[in-house]
mmCIF file of C-alpha atoms in Angstrom:
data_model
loop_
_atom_site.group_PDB
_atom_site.id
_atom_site.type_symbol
_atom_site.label_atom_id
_atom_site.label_comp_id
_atom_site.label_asym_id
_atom_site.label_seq_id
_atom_site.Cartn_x
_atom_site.Cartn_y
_atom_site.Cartn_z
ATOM 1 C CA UNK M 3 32.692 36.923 7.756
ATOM 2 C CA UNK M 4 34.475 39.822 9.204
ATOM 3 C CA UNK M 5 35.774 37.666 11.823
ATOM 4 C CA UNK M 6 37.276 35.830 9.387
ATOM 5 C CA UNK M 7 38.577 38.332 7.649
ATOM 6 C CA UNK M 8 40.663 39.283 10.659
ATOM 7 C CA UNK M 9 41.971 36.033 11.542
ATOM 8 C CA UNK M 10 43.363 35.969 7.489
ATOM 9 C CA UNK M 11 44.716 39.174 8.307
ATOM 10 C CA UNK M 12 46.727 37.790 11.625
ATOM 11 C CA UNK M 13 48.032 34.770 9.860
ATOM 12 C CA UNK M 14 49.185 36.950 6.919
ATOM 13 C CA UNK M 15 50.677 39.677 9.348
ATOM 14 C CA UNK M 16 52.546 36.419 10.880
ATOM 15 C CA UNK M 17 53.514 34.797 8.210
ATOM 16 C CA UNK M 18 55.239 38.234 6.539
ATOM 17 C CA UNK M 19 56.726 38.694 10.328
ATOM 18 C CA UNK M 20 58.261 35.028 9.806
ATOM 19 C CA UNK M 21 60.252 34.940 6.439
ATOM 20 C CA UNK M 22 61.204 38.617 7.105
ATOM 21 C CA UNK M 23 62.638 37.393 10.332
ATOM 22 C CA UNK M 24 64.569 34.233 7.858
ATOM 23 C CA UNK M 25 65.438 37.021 5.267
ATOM 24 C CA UNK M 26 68.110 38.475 7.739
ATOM 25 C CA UNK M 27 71.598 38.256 6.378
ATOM 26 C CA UNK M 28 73.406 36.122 8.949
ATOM 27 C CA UNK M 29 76.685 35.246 7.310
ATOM 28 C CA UNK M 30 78.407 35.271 4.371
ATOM 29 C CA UNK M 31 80.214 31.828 1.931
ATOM 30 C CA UNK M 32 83.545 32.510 2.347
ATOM 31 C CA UNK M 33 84.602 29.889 0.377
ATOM 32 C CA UNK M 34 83.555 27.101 -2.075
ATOM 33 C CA UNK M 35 84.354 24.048 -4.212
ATOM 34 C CA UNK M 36 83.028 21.709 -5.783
ATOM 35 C CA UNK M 37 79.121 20.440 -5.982
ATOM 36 C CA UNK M 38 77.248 22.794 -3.625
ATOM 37 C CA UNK M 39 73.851 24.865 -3.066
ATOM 38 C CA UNK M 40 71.745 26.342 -0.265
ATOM 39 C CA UNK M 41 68.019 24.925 0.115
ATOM 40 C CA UNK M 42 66.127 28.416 0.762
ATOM 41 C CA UNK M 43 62.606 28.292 1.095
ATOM 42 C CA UNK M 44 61.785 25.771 -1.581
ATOM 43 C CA UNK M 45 64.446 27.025 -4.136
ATOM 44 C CA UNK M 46 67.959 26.102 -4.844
ATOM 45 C CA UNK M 47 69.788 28.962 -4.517
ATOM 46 C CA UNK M 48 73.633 28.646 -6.034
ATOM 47 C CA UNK M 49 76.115 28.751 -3.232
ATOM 48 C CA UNK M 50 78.451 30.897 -4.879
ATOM 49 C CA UNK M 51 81.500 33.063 -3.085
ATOM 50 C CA UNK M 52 80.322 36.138 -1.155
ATOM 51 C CA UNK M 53 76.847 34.741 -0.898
ATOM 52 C CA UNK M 54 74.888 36.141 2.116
ATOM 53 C CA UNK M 55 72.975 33.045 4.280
ATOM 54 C CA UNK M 56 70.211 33.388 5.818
ATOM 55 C CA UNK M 57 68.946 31.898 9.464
ATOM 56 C CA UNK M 58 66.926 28.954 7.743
ATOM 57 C CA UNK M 59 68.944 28.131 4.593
ATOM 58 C CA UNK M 60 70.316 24.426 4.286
ATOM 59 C CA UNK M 61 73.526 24.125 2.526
ATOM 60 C CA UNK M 62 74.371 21.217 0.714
ATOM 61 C CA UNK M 63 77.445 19.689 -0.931
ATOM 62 C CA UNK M 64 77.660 16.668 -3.626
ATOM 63 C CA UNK M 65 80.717 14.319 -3.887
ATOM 64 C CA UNK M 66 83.386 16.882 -4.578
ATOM 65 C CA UNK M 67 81.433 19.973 -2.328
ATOM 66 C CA UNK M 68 82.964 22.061 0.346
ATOM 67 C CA UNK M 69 81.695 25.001 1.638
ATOM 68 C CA UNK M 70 82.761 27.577 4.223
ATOM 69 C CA UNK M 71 80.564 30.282 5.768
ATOM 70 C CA UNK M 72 81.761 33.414 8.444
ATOM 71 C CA UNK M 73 78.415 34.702 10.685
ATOM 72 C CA UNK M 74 78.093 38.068 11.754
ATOM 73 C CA UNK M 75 79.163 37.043 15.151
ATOM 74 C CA UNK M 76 82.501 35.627 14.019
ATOM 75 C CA UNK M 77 81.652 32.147 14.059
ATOM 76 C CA UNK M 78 83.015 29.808 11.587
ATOM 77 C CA UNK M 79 81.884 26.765 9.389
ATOM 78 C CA UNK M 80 82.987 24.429 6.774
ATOM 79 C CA UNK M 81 81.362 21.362 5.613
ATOM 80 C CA UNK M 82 83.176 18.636 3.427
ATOM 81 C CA UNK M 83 81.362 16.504 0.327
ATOM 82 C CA UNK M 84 78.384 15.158 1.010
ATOM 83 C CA UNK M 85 77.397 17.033 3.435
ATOM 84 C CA UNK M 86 73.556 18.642 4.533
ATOM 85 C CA UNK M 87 74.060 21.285 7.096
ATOM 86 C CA UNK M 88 70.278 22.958 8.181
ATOM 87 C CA UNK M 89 70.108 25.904 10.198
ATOM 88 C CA UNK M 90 67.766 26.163 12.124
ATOM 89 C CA UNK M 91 67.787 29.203 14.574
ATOM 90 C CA UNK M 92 70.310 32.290 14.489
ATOM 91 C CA UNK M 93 70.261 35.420 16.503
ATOM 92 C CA UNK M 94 72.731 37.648 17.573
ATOM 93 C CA UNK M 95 73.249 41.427 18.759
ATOM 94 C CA UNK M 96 76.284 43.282 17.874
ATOM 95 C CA UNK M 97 75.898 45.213 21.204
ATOM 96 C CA UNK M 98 75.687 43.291 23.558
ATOM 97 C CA UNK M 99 76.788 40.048 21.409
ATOM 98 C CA UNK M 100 74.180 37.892 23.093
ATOM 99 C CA UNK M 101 72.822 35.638 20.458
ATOM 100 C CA UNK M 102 71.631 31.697 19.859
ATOM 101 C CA UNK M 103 73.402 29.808 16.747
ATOM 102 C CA UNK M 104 71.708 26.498 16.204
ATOM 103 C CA UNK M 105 72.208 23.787 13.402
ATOM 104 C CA UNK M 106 72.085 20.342 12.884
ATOM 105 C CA UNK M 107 74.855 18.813 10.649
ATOM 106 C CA UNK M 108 72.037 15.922 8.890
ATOM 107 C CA UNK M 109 74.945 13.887 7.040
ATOM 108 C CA UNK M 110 78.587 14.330 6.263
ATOM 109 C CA UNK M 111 81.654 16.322 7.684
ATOM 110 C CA UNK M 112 81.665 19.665 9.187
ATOM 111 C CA UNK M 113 84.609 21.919 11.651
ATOM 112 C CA UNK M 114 83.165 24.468 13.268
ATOM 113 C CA UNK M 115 84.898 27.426 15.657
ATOM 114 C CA UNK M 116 83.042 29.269 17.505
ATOM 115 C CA UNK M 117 82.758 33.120 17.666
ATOM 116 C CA UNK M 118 81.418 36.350 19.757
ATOM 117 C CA UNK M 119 78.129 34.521 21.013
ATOM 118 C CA UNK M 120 79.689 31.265 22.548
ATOM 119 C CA UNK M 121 81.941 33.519 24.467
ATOM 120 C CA UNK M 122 79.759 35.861 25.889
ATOM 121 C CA UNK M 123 76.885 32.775 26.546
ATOM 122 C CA UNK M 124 78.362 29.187 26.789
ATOM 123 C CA UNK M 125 74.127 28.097 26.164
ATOM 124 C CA UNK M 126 74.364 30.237 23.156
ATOM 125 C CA UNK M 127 75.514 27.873 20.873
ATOM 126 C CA UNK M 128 74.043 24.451 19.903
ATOM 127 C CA UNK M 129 75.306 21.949 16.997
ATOM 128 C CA UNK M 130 73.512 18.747 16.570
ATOM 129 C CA UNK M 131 73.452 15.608 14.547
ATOM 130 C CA UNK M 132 70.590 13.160 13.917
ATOM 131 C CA UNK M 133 71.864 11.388 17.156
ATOM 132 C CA UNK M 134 74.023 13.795 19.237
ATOM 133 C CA UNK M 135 73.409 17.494 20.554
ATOM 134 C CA UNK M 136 76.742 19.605 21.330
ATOM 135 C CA UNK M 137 77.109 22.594 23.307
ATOM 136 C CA UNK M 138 79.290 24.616 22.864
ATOM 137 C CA UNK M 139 81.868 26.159 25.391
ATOM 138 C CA UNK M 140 84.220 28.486 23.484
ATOM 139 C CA UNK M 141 86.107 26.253 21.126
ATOM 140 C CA UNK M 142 86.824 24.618 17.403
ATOM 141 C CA UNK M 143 85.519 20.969 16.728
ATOM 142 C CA UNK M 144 84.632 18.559 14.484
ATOM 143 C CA UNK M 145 81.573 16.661 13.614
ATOM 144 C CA UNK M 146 80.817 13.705 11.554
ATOM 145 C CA UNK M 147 77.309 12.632 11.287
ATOM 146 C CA UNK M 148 76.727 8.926 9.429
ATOM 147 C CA UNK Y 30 52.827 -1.922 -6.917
ATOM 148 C CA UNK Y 31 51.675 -0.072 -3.653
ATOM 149 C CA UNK Y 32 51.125 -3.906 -2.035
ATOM 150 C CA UNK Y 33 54.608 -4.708 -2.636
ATOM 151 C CA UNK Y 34 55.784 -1.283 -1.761
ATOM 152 C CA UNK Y 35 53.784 -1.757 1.870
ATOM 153 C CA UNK Y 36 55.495 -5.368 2.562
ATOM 154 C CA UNK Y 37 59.062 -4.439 1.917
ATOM 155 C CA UNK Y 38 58.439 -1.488 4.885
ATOM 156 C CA UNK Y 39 56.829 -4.003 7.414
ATOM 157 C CA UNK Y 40 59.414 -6.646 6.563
ATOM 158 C CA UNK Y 41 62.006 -3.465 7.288
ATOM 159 C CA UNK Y 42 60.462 -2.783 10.034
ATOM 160 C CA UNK Y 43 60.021 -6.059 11.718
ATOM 161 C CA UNK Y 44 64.040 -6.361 11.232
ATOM 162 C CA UNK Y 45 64.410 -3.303 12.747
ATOM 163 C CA UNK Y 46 62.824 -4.287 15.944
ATOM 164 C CA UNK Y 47 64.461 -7.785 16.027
ATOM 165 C CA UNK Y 48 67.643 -5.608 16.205
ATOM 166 C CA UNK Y 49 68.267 -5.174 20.503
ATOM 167 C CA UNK Y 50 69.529 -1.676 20.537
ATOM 168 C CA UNK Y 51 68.926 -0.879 16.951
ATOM 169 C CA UNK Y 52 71.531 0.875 14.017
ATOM 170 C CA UNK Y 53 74.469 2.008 16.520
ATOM 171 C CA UNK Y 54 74.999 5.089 15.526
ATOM 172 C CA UNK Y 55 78.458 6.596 13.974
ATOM 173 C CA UNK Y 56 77.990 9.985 14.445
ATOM 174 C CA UNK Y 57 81.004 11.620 16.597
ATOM 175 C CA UNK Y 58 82.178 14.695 17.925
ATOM 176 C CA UNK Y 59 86.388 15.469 17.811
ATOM 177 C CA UNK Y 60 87.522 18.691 19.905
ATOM 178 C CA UNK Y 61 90.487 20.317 18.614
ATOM 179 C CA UNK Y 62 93.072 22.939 19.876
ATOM 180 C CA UNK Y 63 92.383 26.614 18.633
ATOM 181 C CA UNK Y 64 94.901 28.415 17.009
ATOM 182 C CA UNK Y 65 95.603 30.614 20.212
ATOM 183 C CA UNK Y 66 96.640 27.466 22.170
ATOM 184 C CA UNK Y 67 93.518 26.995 24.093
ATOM 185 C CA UNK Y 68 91.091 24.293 24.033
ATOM 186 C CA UNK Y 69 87.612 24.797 24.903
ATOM 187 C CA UNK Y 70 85.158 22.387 25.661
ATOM 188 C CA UNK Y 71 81.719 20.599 24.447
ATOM 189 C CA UNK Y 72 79.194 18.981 26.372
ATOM 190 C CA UNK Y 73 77.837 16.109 24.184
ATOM 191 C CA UNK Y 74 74.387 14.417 24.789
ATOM 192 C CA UNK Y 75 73.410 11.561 22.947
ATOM 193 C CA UNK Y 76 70.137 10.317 23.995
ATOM 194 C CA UNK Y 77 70.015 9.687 27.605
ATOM 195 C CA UNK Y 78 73.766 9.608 28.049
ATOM 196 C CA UNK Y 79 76.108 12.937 28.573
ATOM 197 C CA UNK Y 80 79.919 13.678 28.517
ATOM 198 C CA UNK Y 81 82.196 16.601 28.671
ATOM 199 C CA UNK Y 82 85.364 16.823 25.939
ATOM 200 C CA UNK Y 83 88.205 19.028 27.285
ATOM 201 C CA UNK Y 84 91.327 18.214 25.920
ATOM 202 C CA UNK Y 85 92.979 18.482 22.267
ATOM 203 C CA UNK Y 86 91.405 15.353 20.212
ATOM 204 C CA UNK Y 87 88.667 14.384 22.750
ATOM 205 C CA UNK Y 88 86.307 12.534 21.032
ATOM 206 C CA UNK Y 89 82.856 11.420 21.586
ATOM 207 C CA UNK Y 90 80.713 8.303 19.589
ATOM 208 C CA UNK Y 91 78.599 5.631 20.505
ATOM 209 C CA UNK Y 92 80.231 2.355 21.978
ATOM 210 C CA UNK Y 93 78.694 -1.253 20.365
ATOM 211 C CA UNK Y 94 76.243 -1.129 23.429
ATOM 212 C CA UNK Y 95 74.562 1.918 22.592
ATOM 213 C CA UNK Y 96 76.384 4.102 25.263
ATOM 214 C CA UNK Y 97 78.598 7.291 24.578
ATOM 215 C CA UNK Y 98 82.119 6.516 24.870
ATOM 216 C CA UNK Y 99 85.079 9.267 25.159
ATOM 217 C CA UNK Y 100 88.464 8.277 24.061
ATOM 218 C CA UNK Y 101 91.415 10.013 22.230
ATOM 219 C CA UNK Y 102 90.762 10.396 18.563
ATOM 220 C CA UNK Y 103 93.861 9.589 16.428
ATOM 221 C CA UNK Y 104 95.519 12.760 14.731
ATOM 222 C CA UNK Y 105 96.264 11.920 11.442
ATOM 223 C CA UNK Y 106 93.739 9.964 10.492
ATOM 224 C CA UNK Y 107 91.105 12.719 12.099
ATOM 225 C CA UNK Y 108 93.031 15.654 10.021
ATOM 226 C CA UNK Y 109 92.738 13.082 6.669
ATOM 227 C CA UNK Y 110 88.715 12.301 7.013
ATOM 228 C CA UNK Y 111 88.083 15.767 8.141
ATOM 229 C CA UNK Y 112 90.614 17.713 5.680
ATOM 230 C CA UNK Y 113 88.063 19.057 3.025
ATOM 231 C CA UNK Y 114 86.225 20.431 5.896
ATOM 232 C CA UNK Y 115 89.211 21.897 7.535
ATOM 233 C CA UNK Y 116 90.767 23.329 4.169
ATOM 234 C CA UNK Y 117 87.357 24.810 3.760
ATOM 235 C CA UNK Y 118 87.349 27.091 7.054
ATOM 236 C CA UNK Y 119 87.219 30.970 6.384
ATOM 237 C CA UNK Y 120 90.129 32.916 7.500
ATOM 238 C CA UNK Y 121 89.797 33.908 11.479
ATOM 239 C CA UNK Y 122 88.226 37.176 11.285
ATOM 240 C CA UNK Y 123 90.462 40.150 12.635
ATOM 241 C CA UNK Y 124 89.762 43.125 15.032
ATOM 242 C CA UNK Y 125 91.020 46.591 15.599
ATOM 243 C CA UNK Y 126 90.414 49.320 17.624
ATOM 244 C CA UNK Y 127 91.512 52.695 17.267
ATOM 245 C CA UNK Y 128 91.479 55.850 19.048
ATOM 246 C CA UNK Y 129 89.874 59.708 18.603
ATOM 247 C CA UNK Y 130 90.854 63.045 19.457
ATOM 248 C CA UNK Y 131 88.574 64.351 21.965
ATOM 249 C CA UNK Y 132 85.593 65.742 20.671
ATOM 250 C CA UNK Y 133 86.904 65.173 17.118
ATOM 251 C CA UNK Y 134 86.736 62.557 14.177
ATOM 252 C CA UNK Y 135 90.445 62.940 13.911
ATOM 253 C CA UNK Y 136 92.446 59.818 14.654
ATOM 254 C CA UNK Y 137 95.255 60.006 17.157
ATOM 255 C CA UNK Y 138 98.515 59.676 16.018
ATOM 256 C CA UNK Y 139 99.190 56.340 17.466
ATOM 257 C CA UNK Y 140 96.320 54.574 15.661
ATOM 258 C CA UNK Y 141 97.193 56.112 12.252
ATOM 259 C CA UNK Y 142 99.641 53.365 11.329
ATOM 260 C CA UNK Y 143 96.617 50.581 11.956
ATOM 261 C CA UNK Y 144 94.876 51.603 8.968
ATOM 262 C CA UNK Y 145 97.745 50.441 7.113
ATOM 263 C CA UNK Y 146 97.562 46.871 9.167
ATOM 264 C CA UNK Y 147 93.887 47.129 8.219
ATOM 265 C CA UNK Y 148 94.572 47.664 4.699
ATOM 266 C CA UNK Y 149 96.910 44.579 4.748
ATOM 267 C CA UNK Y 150 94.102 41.838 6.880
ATOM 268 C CA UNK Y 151 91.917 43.135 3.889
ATOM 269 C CA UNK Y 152 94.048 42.816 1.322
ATOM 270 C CA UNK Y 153 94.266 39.024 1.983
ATOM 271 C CA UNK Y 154 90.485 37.727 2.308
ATOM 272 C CA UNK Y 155 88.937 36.880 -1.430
ATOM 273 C CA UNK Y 156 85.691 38.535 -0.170
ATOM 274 C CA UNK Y 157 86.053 40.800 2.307
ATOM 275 C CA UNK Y 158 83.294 42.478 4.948
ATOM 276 C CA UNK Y 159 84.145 45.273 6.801
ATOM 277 C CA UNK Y 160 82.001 46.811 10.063
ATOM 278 C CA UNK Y 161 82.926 50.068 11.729
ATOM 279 C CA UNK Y 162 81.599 50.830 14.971
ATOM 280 C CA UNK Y 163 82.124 54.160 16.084
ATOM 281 C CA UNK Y 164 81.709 55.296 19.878
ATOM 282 C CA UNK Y 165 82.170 58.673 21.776
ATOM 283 C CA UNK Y 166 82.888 58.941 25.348
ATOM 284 C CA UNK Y 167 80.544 60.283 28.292
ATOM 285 C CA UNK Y 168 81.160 63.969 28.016
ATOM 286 C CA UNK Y 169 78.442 65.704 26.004
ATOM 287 C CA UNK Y 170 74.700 65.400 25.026
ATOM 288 C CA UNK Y 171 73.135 61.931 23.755
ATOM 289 C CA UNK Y 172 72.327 63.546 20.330
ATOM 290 C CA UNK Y 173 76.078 64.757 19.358
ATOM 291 C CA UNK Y 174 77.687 61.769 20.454
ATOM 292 C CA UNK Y 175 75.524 59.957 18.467
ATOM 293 C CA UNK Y 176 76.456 62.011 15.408
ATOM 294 C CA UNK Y 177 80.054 61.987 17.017
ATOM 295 C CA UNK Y 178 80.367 58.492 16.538
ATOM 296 C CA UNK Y 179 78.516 58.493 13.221
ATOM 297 C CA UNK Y 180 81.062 60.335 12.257
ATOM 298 C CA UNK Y 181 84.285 58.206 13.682
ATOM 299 C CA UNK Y 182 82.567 55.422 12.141
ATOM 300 C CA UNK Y 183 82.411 57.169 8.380
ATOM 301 C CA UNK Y 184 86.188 58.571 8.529
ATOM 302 C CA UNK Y 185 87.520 55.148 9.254
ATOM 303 C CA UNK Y 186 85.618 54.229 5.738
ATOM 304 C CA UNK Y 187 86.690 57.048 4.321
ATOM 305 C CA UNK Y 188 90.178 56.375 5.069
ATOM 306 C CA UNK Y 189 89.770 52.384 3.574
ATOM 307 C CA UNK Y 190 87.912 53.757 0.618
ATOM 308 C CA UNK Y 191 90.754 56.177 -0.267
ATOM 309 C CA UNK Y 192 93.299 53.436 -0.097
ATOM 310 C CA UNK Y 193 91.182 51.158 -2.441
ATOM 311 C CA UNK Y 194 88.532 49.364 -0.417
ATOM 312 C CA UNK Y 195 85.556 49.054 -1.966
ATOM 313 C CA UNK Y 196 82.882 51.226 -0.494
ATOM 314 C CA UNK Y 197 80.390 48.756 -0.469
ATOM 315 C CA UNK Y 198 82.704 45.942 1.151
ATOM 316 C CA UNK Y 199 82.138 48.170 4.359
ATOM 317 C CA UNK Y 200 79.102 49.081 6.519
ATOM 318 C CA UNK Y 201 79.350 51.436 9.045
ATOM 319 C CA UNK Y 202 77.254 52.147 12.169
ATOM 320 C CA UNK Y 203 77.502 54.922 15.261
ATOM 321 C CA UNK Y 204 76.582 53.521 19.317
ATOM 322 C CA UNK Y 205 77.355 57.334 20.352
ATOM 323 C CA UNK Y 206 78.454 57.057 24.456
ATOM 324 C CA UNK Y 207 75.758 53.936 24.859
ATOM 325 C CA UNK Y 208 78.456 51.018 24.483
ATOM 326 C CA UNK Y 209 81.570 52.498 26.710
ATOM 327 C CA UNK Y 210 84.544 50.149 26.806
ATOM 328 C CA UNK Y 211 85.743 51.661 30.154
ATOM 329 C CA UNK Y 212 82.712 52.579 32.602
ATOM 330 C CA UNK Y 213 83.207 56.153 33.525
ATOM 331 C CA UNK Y 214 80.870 59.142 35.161
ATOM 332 C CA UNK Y 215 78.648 60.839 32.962
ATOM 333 C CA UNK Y 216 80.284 63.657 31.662
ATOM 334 C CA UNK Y 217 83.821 62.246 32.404
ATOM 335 C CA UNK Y 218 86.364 62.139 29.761
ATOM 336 C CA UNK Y 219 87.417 58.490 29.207
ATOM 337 C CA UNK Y 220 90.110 58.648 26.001
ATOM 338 C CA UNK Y 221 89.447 54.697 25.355
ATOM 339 C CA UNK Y 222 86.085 55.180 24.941
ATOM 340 C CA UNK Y 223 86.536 57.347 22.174
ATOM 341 C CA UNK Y 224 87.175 54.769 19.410
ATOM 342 C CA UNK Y 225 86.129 52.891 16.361
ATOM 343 C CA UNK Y 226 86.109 49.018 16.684
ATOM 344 C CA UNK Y 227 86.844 47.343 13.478
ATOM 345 C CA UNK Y 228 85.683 43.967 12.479
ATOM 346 C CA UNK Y 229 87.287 42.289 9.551
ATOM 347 C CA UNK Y 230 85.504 38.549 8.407
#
């Protein structure tokens, strides 16, 4: 019984580590139209200007959606109608602006331009789609994913 | 129900696998120029297949046969599918650096006039953030540079705030000598290491 106990403790202690890890404000919308939300943890969280994102949020737009998000580490995206961006990963340090930015674009249109991370790390940044994985070297691009 | 449900997938999935290669996928990559000129580049892999795009409209998809295939995406018509997207991008964040007399939270006179070009990059952006990081060079113990740079950090605020800035549009935070922009000797005095960075998204 105490054993048990104390492995409920661990995967409480772990799973409190985890969504304050996810809490993290990572960027902010910087601009929206339209049909659009963020998918956060179950709940549909309105993506309204000045919104802060989170590293595991999902943003979604409907027919007439747009959305544009700044990170902390200057990068830049916007996705166009009909569009399911997930992140999955972000991390970045504001000293030594080493970081990892990863997201898959699921469906629809999206231009990204990279920021502080990609240019101090050309691994540090990773877009994908459902078919394609991009790395980034220091740039502005965009994807379309079917 | 469920019966009829379960042969509609194995009839979808048979076709599937009559299908050689499968769905060809549409998803593509386009690489554009930046605003300062330069392109960059992205390595795209798409199963077992890789390429490199390096020039303004590279684009990557896959070809009928399954295989990536690079060409030049056309302009116009990449600008018209992509333009909600592109209209959609958040202003290119802006940076400033200025300068502190030694030992001092005082501003030298040279960097007064970019709180004014400060004021102005804010002024445009619907919501802006602001981040102040304040340094202090190598001269001096650990503990009053941090507060030394603490400080740097909280008069550039101060300074916004006065001119109309929302206080809580900024955050501010103090490295003390730990992130020098010039290397120096400890205990050297290195003028461009005292400074406050300013980061404007």
């Amino acid at each position: 019984m105490p054993q048990r106990l104390t492995f409920l403790f661990f995967i409480a202690f772990f799973v409190t580590a985890a969504s304050a890890a996810s809490a993290a404000e990572i960027g902010r919308i910087k601009s929206t139209r339209g049909d659009a939300h963020i998918q956060r943890d179950g709940q549909r969280v309105s993506a309204a200007l000045d919104t802060a994102v989170r590293a595991t949020d999902t943003v979604v737009t409907g027919v007439d959606g747009a959305v544009g998000i700044t990170f902390i580490d200057n990068s830049r995206v916007s996705s166009g109608p009909n569009s399911v961006l997930v992140l999955n990963r972000y991390s970045f340090d504001q000293g030594t602006h080493a970081g990892t930015f990863d997201a898959t674009l699921t469906r629809g249109t999206l231009a990204v331009v990279s920021g502080r991370m990609a240019k101090q790390s050309p691994e540090a940044m990773t877009v994908r789609t459902p078919t394609m994985v991009l790395g980034v070297r220091g740039t502005e691009f965009l994807v379309y994913a079917e | 129900m469920i019966r009829r449900a379960f042969v509609a997938a194995f009839v979808a999935l048979l076709a599937a696998c009559a299908t050689p290669h499968g769905p060809v996928s549409r998803d593509r990559v386009i690489l554009l120029s930046s605003s300062d000129g330069t392109t960059g580049a992205v390595d795209v892999q798409q199963g077992s297949h890789t390429a490199v795009l390096d020039g303004a409209y590279a684009s990557a998809s896959a070809g009928s046969d399954g295989a990536l295939q690079v060409h030049r995406a056309d302009p116009a018509a990449t600008l018209e599918q992509f333009a909600a997207a592109i209209a959609s991008l958040p202003p290119a964040p802006a940076m400033f650096t200025v300068y502190f007399v030694f030992g001092q939270d005082e501003l030298i006179e040279e960097s007064r006039k970019a709180i004014a070009q400060m004021l102005q990059d804010v002024a445009r952006r619907p919501v802006p953030e602001i981040t102040v990081i304040g340094h202090a060079d190598q001269v001096g113990a650990e503990r009053i540079n941090d507060a030394l740079s603490q400080r740097r950090a909280e008069r550039v605020k101060e300074m916004l705030v006065q001119r109309g800035v929302p206080a809580e549009r900024i955050t501010i935070v103090g490295r003390g000598a730990r992130e020098p922009l010039v290397r120096s000797a400890d205990g050297v005095a290195e003028a461009r290491n005292r400074r406050a960075e300013i980061n404007i998204r």
